[in-house]
mmCIF file of C-alpha atoms in Angstrom:
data_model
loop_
_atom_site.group_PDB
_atom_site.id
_atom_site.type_symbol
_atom_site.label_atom_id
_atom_site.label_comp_id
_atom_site.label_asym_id
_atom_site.label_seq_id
_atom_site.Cartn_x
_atom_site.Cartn_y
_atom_site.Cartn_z
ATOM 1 C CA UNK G 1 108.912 109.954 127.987
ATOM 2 C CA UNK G 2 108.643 111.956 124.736
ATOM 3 C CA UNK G 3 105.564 114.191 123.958
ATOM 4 C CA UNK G 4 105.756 115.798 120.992
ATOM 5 C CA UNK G 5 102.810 118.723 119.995
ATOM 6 C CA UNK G 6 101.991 119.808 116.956
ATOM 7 C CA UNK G 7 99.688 123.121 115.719
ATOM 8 C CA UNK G 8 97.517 123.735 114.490
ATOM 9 C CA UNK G 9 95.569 121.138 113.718
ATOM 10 C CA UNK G 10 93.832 122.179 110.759
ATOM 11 C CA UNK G 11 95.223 125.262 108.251
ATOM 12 C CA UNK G 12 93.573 126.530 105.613
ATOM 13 C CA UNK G 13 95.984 128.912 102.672
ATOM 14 C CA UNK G 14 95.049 129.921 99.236
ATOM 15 C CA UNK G 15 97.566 128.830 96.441
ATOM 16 C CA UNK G 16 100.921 130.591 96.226
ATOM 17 C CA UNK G 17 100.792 131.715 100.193
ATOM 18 C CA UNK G 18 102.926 130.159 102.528
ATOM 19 C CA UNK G 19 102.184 127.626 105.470
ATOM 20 C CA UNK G 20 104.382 126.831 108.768
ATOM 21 C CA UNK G 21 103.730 124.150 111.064
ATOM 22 C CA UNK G 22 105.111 124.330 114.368
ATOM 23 C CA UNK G 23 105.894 121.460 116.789
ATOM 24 C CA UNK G 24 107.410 121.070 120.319
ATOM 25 C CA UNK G 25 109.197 118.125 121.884
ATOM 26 C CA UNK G 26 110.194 117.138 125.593
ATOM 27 C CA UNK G 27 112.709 115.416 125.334
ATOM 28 C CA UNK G 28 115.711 117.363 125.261
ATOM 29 C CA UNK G 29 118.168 113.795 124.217
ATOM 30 C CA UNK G 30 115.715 113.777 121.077
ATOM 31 C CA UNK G 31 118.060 114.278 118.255
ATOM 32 C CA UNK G 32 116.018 113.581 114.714
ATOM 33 C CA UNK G 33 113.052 115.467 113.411
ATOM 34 C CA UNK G 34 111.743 113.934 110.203
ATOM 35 C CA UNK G 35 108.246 115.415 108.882
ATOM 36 C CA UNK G 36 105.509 113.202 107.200
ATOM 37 C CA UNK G 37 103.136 113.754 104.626
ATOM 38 C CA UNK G 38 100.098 111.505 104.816
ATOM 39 C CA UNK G 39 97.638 111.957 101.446
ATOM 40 C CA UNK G 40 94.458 110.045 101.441
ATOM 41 C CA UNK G 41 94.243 106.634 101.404
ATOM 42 C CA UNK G 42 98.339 106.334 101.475
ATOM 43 C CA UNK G 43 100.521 105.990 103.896
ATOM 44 C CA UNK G 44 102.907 108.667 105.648
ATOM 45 C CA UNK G 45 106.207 109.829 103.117
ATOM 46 C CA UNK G 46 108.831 111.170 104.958
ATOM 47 C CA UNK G 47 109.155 114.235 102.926
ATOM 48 C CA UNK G 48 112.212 116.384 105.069
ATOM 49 C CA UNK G 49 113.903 115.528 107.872
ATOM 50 C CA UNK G 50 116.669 117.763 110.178
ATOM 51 C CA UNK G 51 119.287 116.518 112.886
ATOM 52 C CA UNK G 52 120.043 118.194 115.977
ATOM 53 C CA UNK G 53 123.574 119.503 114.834
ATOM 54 C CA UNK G 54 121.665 121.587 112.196
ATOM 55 C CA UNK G 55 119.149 124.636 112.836
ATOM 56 C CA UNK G 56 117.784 124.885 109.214
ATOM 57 C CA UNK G 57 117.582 122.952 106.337
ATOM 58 C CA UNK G 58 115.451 123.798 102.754
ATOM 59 C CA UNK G 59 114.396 121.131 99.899
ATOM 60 C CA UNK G 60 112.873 123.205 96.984
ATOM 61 C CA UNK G 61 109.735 124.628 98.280
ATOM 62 C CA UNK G 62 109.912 123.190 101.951
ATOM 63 C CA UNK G 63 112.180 123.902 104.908
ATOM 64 C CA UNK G 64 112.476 122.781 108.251
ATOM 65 C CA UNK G 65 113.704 125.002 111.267
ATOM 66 C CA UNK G 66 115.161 123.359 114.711
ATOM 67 C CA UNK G 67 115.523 125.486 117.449
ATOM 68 C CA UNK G 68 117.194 122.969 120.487
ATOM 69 C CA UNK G 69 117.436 125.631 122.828
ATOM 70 C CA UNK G 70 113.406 126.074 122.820
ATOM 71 C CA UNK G 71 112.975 122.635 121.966
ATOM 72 C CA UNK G 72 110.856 123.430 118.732
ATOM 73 C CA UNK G 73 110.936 123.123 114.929
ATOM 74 C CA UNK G 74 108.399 124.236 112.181
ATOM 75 C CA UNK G 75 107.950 123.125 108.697
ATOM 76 C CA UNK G 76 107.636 125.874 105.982
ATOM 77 C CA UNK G 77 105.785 125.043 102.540
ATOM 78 C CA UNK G 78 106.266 128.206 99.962
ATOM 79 C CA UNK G 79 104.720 129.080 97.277
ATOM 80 C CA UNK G 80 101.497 126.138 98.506
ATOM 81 C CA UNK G 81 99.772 124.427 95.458
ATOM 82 C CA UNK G 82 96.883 122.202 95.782
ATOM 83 C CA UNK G 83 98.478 118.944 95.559
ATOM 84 C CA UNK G 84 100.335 120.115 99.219
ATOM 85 C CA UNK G 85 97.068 119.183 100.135
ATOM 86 C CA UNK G 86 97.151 116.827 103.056
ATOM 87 C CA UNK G 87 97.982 115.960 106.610
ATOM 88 C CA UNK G 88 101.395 116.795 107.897
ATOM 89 C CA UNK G 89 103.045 115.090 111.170
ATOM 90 C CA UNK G 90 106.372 116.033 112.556
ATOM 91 C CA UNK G 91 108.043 113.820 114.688
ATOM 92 C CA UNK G 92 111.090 113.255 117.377
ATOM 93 C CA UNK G 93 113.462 110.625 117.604
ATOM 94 C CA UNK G 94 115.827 109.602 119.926
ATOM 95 C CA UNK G 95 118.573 107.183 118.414
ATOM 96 C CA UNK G 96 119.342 104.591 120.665
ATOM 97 C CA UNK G 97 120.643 101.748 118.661
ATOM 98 C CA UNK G 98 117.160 102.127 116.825
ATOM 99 C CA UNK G 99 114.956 104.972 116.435
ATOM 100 C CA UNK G 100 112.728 105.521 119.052
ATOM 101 C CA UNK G 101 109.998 108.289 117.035
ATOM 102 C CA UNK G 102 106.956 109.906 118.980
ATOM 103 C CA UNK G 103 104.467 111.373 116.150
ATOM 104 C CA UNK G 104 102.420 114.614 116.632
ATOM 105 C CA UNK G 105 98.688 115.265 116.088
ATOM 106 C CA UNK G 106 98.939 116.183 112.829
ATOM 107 C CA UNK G 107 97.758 119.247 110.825
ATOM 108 C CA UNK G 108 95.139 119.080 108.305
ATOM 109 C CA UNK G 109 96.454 121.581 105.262
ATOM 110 C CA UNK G 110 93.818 122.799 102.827
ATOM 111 C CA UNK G 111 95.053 124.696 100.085
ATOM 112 C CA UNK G 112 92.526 126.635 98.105
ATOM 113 C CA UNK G 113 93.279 126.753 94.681
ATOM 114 C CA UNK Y 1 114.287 103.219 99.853
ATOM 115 C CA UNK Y 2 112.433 99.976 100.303
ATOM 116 C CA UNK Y 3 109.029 99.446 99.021
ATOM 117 C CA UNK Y 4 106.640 97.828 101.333
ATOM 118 C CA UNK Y 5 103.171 96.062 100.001
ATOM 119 C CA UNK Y 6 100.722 95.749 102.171
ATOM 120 C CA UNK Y 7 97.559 93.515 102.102
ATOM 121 C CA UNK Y 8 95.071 94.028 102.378
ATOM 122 C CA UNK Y 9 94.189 97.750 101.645
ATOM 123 C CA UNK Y 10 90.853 97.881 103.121
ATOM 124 C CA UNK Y 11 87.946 95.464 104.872
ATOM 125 C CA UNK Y 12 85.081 95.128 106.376
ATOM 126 C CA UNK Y 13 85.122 92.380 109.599
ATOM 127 C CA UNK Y 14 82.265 91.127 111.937
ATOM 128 C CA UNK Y 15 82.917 92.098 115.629
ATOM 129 C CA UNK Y 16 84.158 88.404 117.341
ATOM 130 C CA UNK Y 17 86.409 87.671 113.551
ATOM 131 C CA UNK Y 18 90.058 88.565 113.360
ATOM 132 C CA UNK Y 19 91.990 89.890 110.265
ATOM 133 C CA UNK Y 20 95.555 89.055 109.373
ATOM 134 C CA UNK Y 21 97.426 91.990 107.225
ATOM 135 C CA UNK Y 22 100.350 91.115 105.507
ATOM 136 C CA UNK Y 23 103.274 93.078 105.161
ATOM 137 C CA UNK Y 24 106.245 92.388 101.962
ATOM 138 C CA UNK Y 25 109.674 94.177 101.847
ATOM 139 C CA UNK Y 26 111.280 94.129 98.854
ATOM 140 C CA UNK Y 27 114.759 94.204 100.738
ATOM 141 C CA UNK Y 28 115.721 92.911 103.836
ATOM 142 C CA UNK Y 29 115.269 94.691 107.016
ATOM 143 C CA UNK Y 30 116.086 93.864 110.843
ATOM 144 C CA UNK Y 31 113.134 95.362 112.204
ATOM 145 C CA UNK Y 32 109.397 96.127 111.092
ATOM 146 C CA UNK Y 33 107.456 98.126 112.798
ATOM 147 C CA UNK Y 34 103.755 97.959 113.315
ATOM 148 C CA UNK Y 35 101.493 101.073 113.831
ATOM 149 C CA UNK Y 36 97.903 102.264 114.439
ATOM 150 C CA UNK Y 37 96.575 105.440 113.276
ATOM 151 C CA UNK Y 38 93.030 105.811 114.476
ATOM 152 C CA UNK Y 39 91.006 108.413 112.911
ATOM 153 C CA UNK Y 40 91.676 111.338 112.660
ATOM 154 C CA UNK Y 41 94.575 110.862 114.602
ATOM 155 C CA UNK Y 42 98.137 110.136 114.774
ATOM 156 C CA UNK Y 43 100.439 106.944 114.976
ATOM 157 C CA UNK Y 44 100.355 104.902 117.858
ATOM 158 C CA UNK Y 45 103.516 102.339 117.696
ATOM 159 C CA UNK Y 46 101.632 99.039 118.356
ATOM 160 C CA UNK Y 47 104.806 96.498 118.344
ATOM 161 C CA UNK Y 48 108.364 96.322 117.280
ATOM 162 C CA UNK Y 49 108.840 92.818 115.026
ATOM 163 C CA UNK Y 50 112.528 91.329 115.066
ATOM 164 C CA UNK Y 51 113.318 88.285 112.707
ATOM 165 C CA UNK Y 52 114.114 85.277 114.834
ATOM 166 C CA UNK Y 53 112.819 87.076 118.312
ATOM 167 C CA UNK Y 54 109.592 87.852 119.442
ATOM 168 C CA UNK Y 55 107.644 91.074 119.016
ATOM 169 C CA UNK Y 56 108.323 93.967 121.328
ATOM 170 C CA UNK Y 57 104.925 95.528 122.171
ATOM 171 C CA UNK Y 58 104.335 98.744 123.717
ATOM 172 C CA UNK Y 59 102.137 99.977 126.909
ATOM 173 C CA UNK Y 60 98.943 99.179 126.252
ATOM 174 C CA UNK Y 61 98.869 96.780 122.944
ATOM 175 C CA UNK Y 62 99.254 92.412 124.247
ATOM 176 C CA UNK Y 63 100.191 89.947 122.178
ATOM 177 C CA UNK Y 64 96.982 88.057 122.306
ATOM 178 C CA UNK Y 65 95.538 90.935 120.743
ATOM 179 C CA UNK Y 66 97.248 91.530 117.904
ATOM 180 C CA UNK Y 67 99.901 88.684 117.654
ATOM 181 C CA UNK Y 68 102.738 89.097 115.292
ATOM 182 C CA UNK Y 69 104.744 86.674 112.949
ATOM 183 C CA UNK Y 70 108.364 87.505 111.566
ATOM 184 C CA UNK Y 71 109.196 84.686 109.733
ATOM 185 C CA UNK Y 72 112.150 86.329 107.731
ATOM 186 C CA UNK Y 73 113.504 89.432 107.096
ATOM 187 C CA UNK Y 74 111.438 90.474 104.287
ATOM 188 C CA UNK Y 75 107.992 89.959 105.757
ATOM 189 C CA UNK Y 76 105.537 90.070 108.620
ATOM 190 C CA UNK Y 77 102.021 89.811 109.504
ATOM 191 C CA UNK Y 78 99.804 91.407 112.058
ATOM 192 C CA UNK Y 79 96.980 90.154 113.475
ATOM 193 C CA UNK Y 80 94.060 91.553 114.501
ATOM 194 C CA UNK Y 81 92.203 89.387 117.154
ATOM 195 C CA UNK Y 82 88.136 89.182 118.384
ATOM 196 C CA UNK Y 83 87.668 92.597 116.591
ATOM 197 C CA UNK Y 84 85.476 94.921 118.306
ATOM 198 C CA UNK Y 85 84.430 98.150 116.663
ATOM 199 C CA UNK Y 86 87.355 100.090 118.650
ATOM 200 C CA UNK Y 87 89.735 98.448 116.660
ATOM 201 C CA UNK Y 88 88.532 100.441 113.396
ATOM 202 C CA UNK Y 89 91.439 102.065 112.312
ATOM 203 C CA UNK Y 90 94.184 102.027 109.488
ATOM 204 C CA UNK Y 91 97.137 99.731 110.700
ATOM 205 C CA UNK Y 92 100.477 100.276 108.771
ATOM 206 C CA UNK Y 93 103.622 98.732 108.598
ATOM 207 C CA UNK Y 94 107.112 100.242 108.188
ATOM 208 C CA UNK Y 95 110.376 100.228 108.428
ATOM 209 C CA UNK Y 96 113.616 102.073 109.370
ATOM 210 C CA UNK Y 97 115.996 103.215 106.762
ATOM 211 C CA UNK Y 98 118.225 105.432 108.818
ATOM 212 C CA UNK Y 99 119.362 108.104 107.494
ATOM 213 C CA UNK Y 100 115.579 107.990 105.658
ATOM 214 C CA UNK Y 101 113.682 107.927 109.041
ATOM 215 C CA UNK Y 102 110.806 105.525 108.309
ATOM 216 C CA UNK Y 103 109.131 104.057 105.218
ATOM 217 C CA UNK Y 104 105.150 103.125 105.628
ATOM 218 C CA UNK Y 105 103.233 100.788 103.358
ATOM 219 C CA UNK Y 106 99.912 102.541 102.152
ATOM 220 C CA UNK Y 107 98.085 101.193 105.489
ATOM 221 C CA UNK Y 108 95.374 98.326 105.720
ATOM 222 C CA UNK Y 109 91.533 100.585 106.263
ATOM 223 C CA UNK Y 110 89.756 98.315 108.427
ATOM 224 C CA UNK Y 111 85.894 98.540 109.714
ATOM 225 C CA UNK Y 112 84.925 96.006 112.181
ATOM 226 C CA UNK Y 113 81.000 95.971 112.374
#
């Protein structure tokens, strides 16, 4: 089945740097990547999401990379502010009917004002 | 995209008791999905809830466990059976809005001691 990884686990940037998250998925017939951001005490908000027919896509101060061919995509956040403070999980779906969605870790972002 | 409520947010539960968490869409929705996120960690997919059908759990999660109700296709209910400690987690609800990926109620915090 899927496995999806997801690093690091915990990053730590000061205010206005950038951060990337990279994940990695098995499942080559996986063909949706949406990325979650989970503050505390809420639940996860889909934030950005990319589909296997695109390699990049950007939503103000976040963008999401897919490369199929190495099976991996990464999450950029420019310009950080504090209130991108929180846990970040990428994910892999594989649409069959439904979506069938494997979650990573998660990474723990700190960003120091 | 749908709102989900979710009762209720937090609790503490005597090991042996089980907890019911409630789940309210305020459209309707053919499936609900119901998720654990131990912590610190990710989402675990716990059981798939169809109106009319029953509940589609995956490897490792039983119905007598954590039974789940579907009455109609704005709400559902989990159950948490003869709570142990290991079953202190955050248990959310969502659902699937393709193309939106999935949309998670703020998660039920619950302590069994």
């Amino acid at each position: 089945g899927e496995n999806v990884e997801q690093h690091p686990s915990t990053l730590s940037v000061q205010e206005g740097d950038s951060a990337v998250i990279k994940c990695t998925y098995s499942d080559s017939a996986s063909n949706y990547f949406p990325w979650y951001k989970q503050e505390l005490g809420k639940g996860p908000q889909l934030i950005i999401d990319i589909r296997s027919n695109v390699g990049e896509k950007k939503d103000q101060r976040i963008a999401v990379t897919l490369n199929k061919t190495a099976k991996h995509f990464s999450l950029h956040i420019t310009e950080t502010q504090p209130e991108d403070s929180a846990v970040y999980f990428c994910a892999a779906s594989i649409n069959t009917g439904g979506f069938k969605t494997i979650f990573g870790a998660g990474t723990r972002l700190f960003v120091k004002a | 995209s749908a709102v989900i409520s979710q009762k209720p947010s937090r609790d503490i539960c005597q090991r042996g008791t089980s907890l019911t968490i409630q789940c309210q869409v305020d459209s309707q929705v053919t499936m609900m999905f119901w998720y654990r996120q131990q912590p610190g960690q990710s989402l675990t997919l716990i059981a798939t809830a169809n109106q009319g059908s029953e509940a589609t759990y995956e490897s490792g999660f039983v119905i007598d466990k954590f039974p789940i109700s579907r009455p109609n296709l704005t709400f559902s209910t989990l159950t948490v059976s003869n709570m142990s400690p290991e079953d202190s987690s955050i248990y959310l609800c969502s659902v699937e809005e393709t193309p939106y990926g999935y949309t998670f109620g703020s998660g039920t915090r619950l302590t069994v001691v």
